[in-house]
Amino acid sequence: ETGVTQSPTHLIKTRGQQVTLRCSSQSGHNTVSWYQQALGQGPQFIFQYYREEENGRGNFPPRFSGLQFPNYSSELNVNALELDDSALYLCASSSLRASGSYGVKNIQYFGAGTRLSVL
Amino acid sequence: AQKITQTQPGMFVQEKEAVTLDCTYDTSDQSYGLFWYKQPSSGEMIFLIYQGSYDEQNATEGRYSLNFQKARKSANLVISASQLGDSAMYFCAMSFNAGKSTFGDGTTLTVKP
């Protein structure tokens, strides 16, 4: 058990709809990263939030957006859903320090994911 | 661009034997971290082991060890004394300053009784 919880576990939406996925980070962690994992592939980095600010973004369009709250929990929002958005969405929490090897030893603790199906 | 390559889509190993899962990486950064994660069928990614680019010794965590060859840009995972519960997908990943991580496409390991 990592202490990272994601909700919901499964979700079915139709093309064009909007979806919000939620993640509660592990106690003591200040950073949340979101990943999209298509079937049979490795996770693809969507973005990361550090102390409520976006701290890096992967190659995803602006319709993927996020938030981090003062308690370091986070939301991933996806607008105008497309069929290709069907995937497992993973949230990972970690503890970054703005000094030394910042970000390199970023051991991430993952939740069990939200499986999104877009019909 | 940073890239992780895992060339073994699937591997089989007999219970109690050792197995090596391959990982090569490509980056021009000098400072980076290398990780291995295990993903059972339940979907949750489980952290196994970490190696920093400046670490001189290979990392070990229980039955897991990381064979780090910096000049060859490889970071292979060695699992000793395989157990049935080791059957899962294994991902190699790399992280950089600012925390962004890049994952490979994984290797499915099946442990035979």
mmCIF file of C-alpha atoms in Angstrom:
data_model
loop_
_atom_site.group_PDB
_atom_site.id
_atom_site.type_symbol
_atom_site.label_atom_id
_atom_site.label_comp_id
_atom_site.label_asym_id
_atom_site.label_seq_id
_atom_site.Cartn_x
_atom_site.Cartn_y
_atom_site.Cartn_z
ATOM 1 C CA GLU A 1 0.000 0.000 0.000
ATOM 2 C CA THR A 2 1.478 3.327 -1.102
ATOM 3 C CA GLY A 3 -1.079 5.598 0.527
ATOM 4 C CA VAL A 4 -1.893 7.121 -2.861
ATOM 5 C CA THR A 5 -5.570 6.818 -3.698
ATOM 6 C CA GLN A 6 -7.280 7.547 -6.989
ATOM 7 C CA SER A 7 -10.935 7.920 -7.784
ATOM 8 C CA PRO A 8 -12.912 6.700 -9.521
ATOM 9 C CA THR A 9 -11.398 3.310 -10.371
ATOM 10 C CA HIS A 10 -13.326 2.991 -13.623
ATOM 11 C CA LEU A 11 -15.122 5.506 -15.775
ATOM 12 C CA ILE A 12 -17.025 5.359 -19.053
ATOM 13 C CA LYS A 13 -17.577 8.547 -21.035
ATOM 14 C CA THR A 14 -18.630 9.449 -24.552
ATOM 15 C CA ARG A 15 -16.641 11.419 -27.068
ATOM 16 C CA GLY A 16 -16.792 15.181 -26.482
ATOM 17 C CA GLN A 17 -17.542 14.931 -22.777
ATOM 18 C CA GLN A 18 -15.356 16.210 -19.965
ATOM 19 C CA VAL A 19 -13.886 14.171 -17.111
ATOM 20 C CA THR A 20 -12.230 14.881 -13.761
ATOM 21 C CA LEU A 21 -9.961 12.343 -12.088
ATOM 22 C CA ARG A 22 -8.818 12.703 -8.510
ATOM 23 C CA CYS A 23 -5.721 11.735 -6.568
ATOM 24 C CA SER A 24 -4.823 11.908 -2.892
ATOM 25 C CA SER A 25 -1.092 11.956 -2.378
ATOM 26 C CA GLN A 26 0.896 10.133 0.278
ATOM 27 C CA SER A 27 1.280 11.954 3.568
ATOM 28 C CA GLY A 28 4.384 14.164 3.555
ATOM 29 C CA HIS A 29 4.628 14.359 -0.232
ATOM 30 C CA ASN A 30 4.483 17.722 -2.002
ATOM 31 C CA THR A 31 4.473 16.616 -5.636
ATOM 32 C CA VAL A 32 1.963 14.853 -7.845
ATOM 33 C CA SER A 33 2.607 13.607 -11.362
ATOM 34 C CA TRP A 34 0.020 12.291 -13.799
ATOM 35 C CA TYR A 35 0.615 9.660 -16.442
ATOM 36 C CA GLN A 36 -1.430 8.155 -19.259
ATOM 37 C CA GLN A 37 -0.856 4.467 -19.934
ATOM 38 C CA ALA A 38 -2.364 3.055 -23.105
ATOM 39 C CA LEU A 39 -2.859 -0.720 -23.328
ATOM 40 C CA GLY A 40 0.446 -2.537 -23.822
ATOM 41 C CA GLN A 41 2.569 0.592 -23.443
ATOM 42 C CA GLY A 42 4.543 2.350 -20.752
ATOM 43 C CA PRO A 43 3.185 5.370 -18.889
ATOM 44 C CA GLN A 44 3.466 8.696 -20.698
ATOM 45 C CA PHE A 45 4.131 11.781 -18.572
ATOM 46 C CA ILE A 46 1.261 14.291 -18.723
ATOM 47 C CA PHE A 47 2.337 16.883 -16.153
ATOM 48 C CA GLN A 48 3.607 17.371 -12.656
ATOM 49 C CA TYR A 49 2.471 19.675 -9.848
ATOM 50 C CA TYR A 50 4.869 20.853 -7.169
ATOM 51 C CA ARG A 51 3.519 22.967 -4.323
ATOM 52 C CA GLU A 52 0.369 23.824 -6.301
ATOM 53 C CA GLU A 53 2.215 24.989 -9.427
ATOM 54 C CA GLU A 54 2.643 23.107 -12.712
ATOM 55 C CA ASN A 55 6.253 21.938 -12.792
ATOM 56 C CA GLY A 56 6.760 20.363 -16.185
ATOM 57 C CA ARG A 57 4.477 19.069 -18.889
ATOM 58 C CA GLY A 58 4.710 16.283 -21.417
ATOM 59 C CA ASN A 59 3.502 16.266 -24.998
ATOM 60 C CA PHE A 60 -0.216 16.570 -24.258
ATOM 61 C CA PRO A 61 -2.643 19.192 -25.613
ATOM 62 C CA PRO A 62 -4.085 21.979 -23.444
ATOM 63 C CA ARG A 63 -7.372 20.125 -23.040
ATOM 64 C CA PHE A 64 -5.467 18.119 -20.426
ATOM 65 C CA SER A 65 -5.279 20.355 -17.372
ATOM 66 C CA GLY A 66 -4.738 19.921 -13.695
ATOM 67 C CA LEU A 67 -4.828 21.363 -10.225
ATOM 68 C CA GLN A 68 -3.048 20.747 -6.981
ATOM 69 C CA PHE A 69 -4.652 21.756 -3.712
ATOM 70 C CA PRO A 70 -3.055 23.024 -0.470
ATOM 71 C CA ASN A 71 -3.209 19.505 0.968
ATOM 72 C CA TYR A 72 -1.259 18.365 -2.143
ATOM 73 C CA SER A 73 -4.102 16.285 -3.538
ATOM 74 C CA SER A 74 -4.652 16.776 -7.248
ATOM 75 C CA GLU A 75 -7.130 16.655 -10.091
ATOM 76 C CA LEU A 76 -6.669 15.838 -13.748
ATOM 77 C CA ASN A 77 -9.260 17.336 -16.098
ATOM 78 C CA VAL A 78 -9.698 16.304 -19.686
ATOM 79 C CA ASN A 79 -12.020 18.298 -21.945
ATOM 80 C CA ALA A 80 -13.491 17.310 -25.300
ATOM 81 C CA LEU A 81 -12.731 13.623 -24.831
ATOM 82 C CA GLU A 82 -11.477 11.681 -27.825
ATOM 83 C CA LEU A 83 -11.504 7.924 -28.400
ATOM 84 C CA ASP A 84 -7.694 7.848 -28.046
ATOM 85 C CA ASP A 85 -8.008 9.170 -24.498
ATOM 86 C CA SER A 86 -9.101 5.689 -23.433
ATOM 87 C CA ALA A 87 -6.330 4.532 -21.105
ATOM 88 C CA LEU A 88 -5.256 3.891 -17.540
ATOM 89 C CA TYR A 89 -4.491 7.196 -15.819
ATOM 90 C CA LEU A 90 -1.923 6.915 -13.073
ATOM 91 C CA CYS A 91 -1.181 9.403 -10.348
ATOM 92 C CA ALA A 92 2.157 9.351 -8.544
ATOM 93 C CA SER A 93 3.173 11.265 -5.451
ATOM 94 C CA SER A 94 6.696 12.093 -4.388
ATOM 95 C CA SER A 95 8.698 14.532 -2.355
ATOM 96 C CA LEU A 96 10.849 16.967 -4.306
ATOM 97 C CA ARG A 97 13.345 19.291 -2.673
ATOM 98 C CA ALA A 98 14.438 22.482 -4.427
ATOM 99 C CA SER A 99 18.103 21.862 -3.748
ATOM 100 C CA GLY A 100 20.842 19.405 -4.545
ATOM 101 C CA SER A 101 19.849 16.725 -7.023
ATOM 102 C CA TYR A 102 16.437 18.319 -7.438
ATOM 103 C CA GLY A 103 14.100 15.935 -9.144
ATOM 104 C CA VAL A 104 16.657 13.286 -10.050
ATOM 105 C CA LYS A 105 15.956 10.942 -7.142
ATOM 106 C CA ASN A 106 12.240 11.349 -7.674
ATOM 107 C CA ILE A 107 10.970 8.077 -6.254
ATOM 108 C CA GLN A 108 7.326 8.059 -7.159
ATOM 109 C CA TYR A 109 4.607 6.152 -5.355
ATOM 110 C CA PHE A 110 1.691 5.297 -7.588
ATOM 111 C CA GLY A 111 -1.986 4.831 -7.049
ATOM 112 C CA ALA A 112 -3.890 1.949 -8.634
ATOM 113 C CA GLY A 113 -5.092 4.176 -11.452
ATOM 114 C CA THR A 114 -8.354 5.180 -13.077
ATOM 115 C CA ARG A 115 -9.332 3.235 -16.160
ATOM 116 C CA LEU A 116 -11.096 5.580 -18.566
ATOM 117 C CA SER A 117 -13.069 4.273 -21.519
ATOM 118 C CA VAL A 118 -14.264 6.758 -24.133
ATOM 119 C CA LEU A 119 -17.022 5.476 -26.404
ATOM 120 C CA ALA B 1 15.484 13.694 -26.382
ATOM 121 C CA GLN B 2 15.402 11.149 -23.624
ATOM 122 C CA LYS B 3 14.429 7.585 -24.407
ATOM 123 C CA ILE B 4 14.191 4.252 -22.597
ATOM 124 C CA THR B 5 14.352 1.006 -24.583
ATOM 125 C CA GLN B 6 13.286 -2.359 -23.233
ATOM 126 C CA THR B 7 13.925 -4.908 -25.955
ATOM 127 C CA GLN B 8 12.316 -7.941 -24.303
ATOM 128 C CA PRO B 9 8.526 -7.833 -24.631
ATOM 129 C CA GLY B 10 8.234 -11.092 -22.669
ATOM 130 C CA MET B 11 10.508 -13.245 -20.526
ATOM 131 C CA PHE B 12 10.067 -16.620 -18.857
ATOM 132 C CA VAL B 13 11.992 -17.877 -15.850
ATOM 133 C CA GLN B 14 11.806 -21.002 -13.728
ATOM 134 C CA GLU B 15 10.898 -20.491 -10.093
ATOM 135 C CA LYS B 16 13.988 -20.006 -7.866
ATOM 136 C CA GLU B 17 16.216 -19.074 -10.790
ATOM 137 C CA ALA B 18 17.651 -15.621 -11.524
ATOM 138 C CA VAL B 19 16.523 -13.468 -14.450
ATOM 139 C CA THR B 20 17.874 -10.298 -16.064
ATOM 140 C CA LEU B 21 15.574 -7.710 -17.623
ATOM 141 C CA ASP B 22 17.289 -5.390 -20.082
ATOM 142 C CA CYS B 23 17.072 -1.603 -20.208
ATOM 143 C CA THR B 24 19.044 0.855 -22.290
ATOM 144 C CA TYR B 25 18.610 4.594 -22.192
ATOM 145 C CA ASP B 26 19.539 7.626 -24.184
ATOM 146 C CA THR B 27 20.142 11.081 -22.754
ATOM 147 C CA SER B 28 22.603 13.925 -23.045
ATOM 148 C CA ASP B 29 22.026 14.948 -19.423
ATOM 149 C CA GLN B 30 24.803 14.225 -16.933
ATOM 150 C CA SER B 31 22.494 14.082 -13.915
ATOM 151 C CA TYR B 32 19.671 11.583 -14.020
ATOM 152 C CA GLY B 33 18.083 8.786 -12.050
ATOM 153 C CA LEU B 34 17.170 5.293 -13.202
ATOM 154 C CA PHE B 35 14.302 3.319 -11.720
ATOM 155 C CA TRP B 36 12.592 0.010 -12.033
ATOM 156 C CA TYR B 37 8.907 -0.433 -11.294
ATOM 157 C CA LYS B 38 6.743 -3.553 -11.162
ATOM 158 C CA GLN B 39 3.159 -3.463 -12.387
ATOM 159 C CA PRO B 40 0.987 -6.459 -11.464
ATOM 160 C CA SER B 41 -2.287 -7.058 -13.264
ATOM 161 C CA SER B 42 -4.024 -4.856 -10.664
ATOM 162 C CA GLY B 43 -2.413 -1.824 -12.339
ATOM 163 C CA GLU B 44 -0.549 -0.224 -9.455
ATOM 164 C CA MET B 45 3.102 0.596 -10.203
ATOM 165 C CA ILE B 46 5.406 -0.553 -7.414
ATOM 166 C CA PHE B 47 8.833 1.027 -6.944
ATOM 167 C CA LEU B 48 11.617 -1.564 -6.833
ATOM 168 C CA ILE B 49 15.034 0.076 -7.080
ATOM 169 C CA TYR B 50 16.843 3.354 -7.861
ATOM 170 C CA GLN B 51 20.277 4.163 -9.319
ATOM 171 C CA GLY B 52 21.681 7.688 -9.597
ATOM 172 C CA SER B 53 23.905 8.579 -12.537
ATOM 173 C CA TYR B 54 26.733 9.537 -10.186
ATOM 174 C CA ASP B 55 26.428 6.469 -7.962
ATOM 175 C CA GLU B 56 29.581 4.404 -8.236
ATOM 176 C CA GLN B 57 28.146 1.209 -6.818
ATOM 177 C CA ASN B 58 25.310 -0.818 -8.291
ATOM 178 C CA ALA B 59 22.084 -0.519 -6.307
ATOM 179 C CA THR B 60 20.649 -3.508 -4.475
ATOM 180 C CA GLU B 61 17.302 -3.954 -2.707
ATOM 181 C CA GLY B 62 16.737 -7.436 -1.351
ATOM 182 C CA ARG B 63 16.375 -9.815 -4.307
ATOM 183 C CA TYR B 64 16.655 -6.943 -6.789
ATOM 184 C CA SER B 65 19.910 -5.548 -8.087
ATOM 185 C CA LEU B 66 20.606 -3.059 -10.832
ATOM 186 C CA ASN B 67 23.499 -3.732 -13.196
ATOM 187 C CA PHE B 68 24.448 -0.154 -14.118
ATOM 188 C CA GLN B 69 26.880 0.295 -17.007
ATOM 189 C CA LYS B 70 27.081 4.023 -17.610
ATOM 190 C CA ALA B 71 29.353 3.938 -20.658
ATOM 191 C CA ARG B 72 26.985 1.506 -22.384
ATOM 192 C CA LYS B 73 23.938 3.418 -21.090
ATOM 193 C CA SER B 74 22.371 0.289 -19.703
ATOM 194 C CA ALA B 75 20.568 -0.348 -16.420
ATOM 195 C CA ASN B 76 19.525 -3.976 -16.315
ATOM 196 C CA LEU B 77 17.416 -5.372 -13.470
ATOM 197 C CA VAL B 78 18.475 -8.677 -11.965
ATOM 198 C CA ILE B 79 15.926 -10.607 -9.917
ATOM 199 C CA SER B 80 17.441 -13.451 -7.928
ATOM 200 C CA ALA B 81 15.564 -16.516 -6.679
ATOM 201 C CA SER B 82 12.406 -15.786 -8.705
ATOM 202 C CA GLN B 83 9.058 -16.350 -7.025
ATOM 203 C CA LEU B 84 5.638 -16.942 -8.561
ATOM 204 C CA GLY B 85 4.573 -13.538 -7.235
ATOM 205 C CA ASP B 86 7.230 -11.893 -9.401
ATOM 206 C CA SER B 87 5.076 -12.511 -12.483
ATOM 207 C CA ALA B 88 4.170 -9.005 -13.648
ATOM 208 C CA MET B 89 5.071 -6.224 -16.064
ATOM 209 C CA TYR B 90 8.383 -4.491 -15.320
ATOM 210 C CA PHE B 91 9.166 -0.945 -16.388
ATOM 211 C CA CYS B 92 12.481 0.854 -16.552
ATOM 212 C CA ALA B 93 12.255 4.632 -16.124
ATOM 213 C CA MET B 94 14.542 7.648 -16.084
ATOM 214 C CA SER B 95 14.105 10.951 -14.269
ATOM 215 C CA PHE B 96 15.821 14.328 -14.528
ATOM 216 C CA ASN B 97 16.072 17.574 -12.661
ATOM 217 C CA ALA B 98 12.557 19.002 -12.384
ATOM 218 C CA GLY B 99 11.281 15.507 -11.852
ATOM 219 C CA LYS B 100 9.963 14.554 -15.286
ATOM 220 C CA SER B 101 10.136 10.811 -15.834
ATOM 221 C CA THR B 102 10.327 8.776 -19.026
ATOM 222 C CA PHE B 103 9.263 5.116 -19.048
ATOM 223 C CA GLY B 104 10.034 2.238 -21.380
ATOM 224 C CA ASP B 105 7.314 0.016 -22.832
ATOM 225 C CA GLY B 106 7.936 -2.723 -20.309
ATOM 226 C CA THR B 107 8.785 -6.419 -20.142
ATOM 227 C CA THR B 108 6.258 -9.045 -19.117
ATOM 228 C CA LEU B 109 7.873 -11.570 -16.789
ATOM 229 C CA THR B 110 6.295 -14.971 -16.257
ATOM 230 C CA VAL B 111 7.653 -17.208 -13.506
ATOM 231 C CA LYS B 112 7.018 -20.913 -14.114
ATOM 232 C CA PRO B 113 6.532 -23.309 -11.191
#
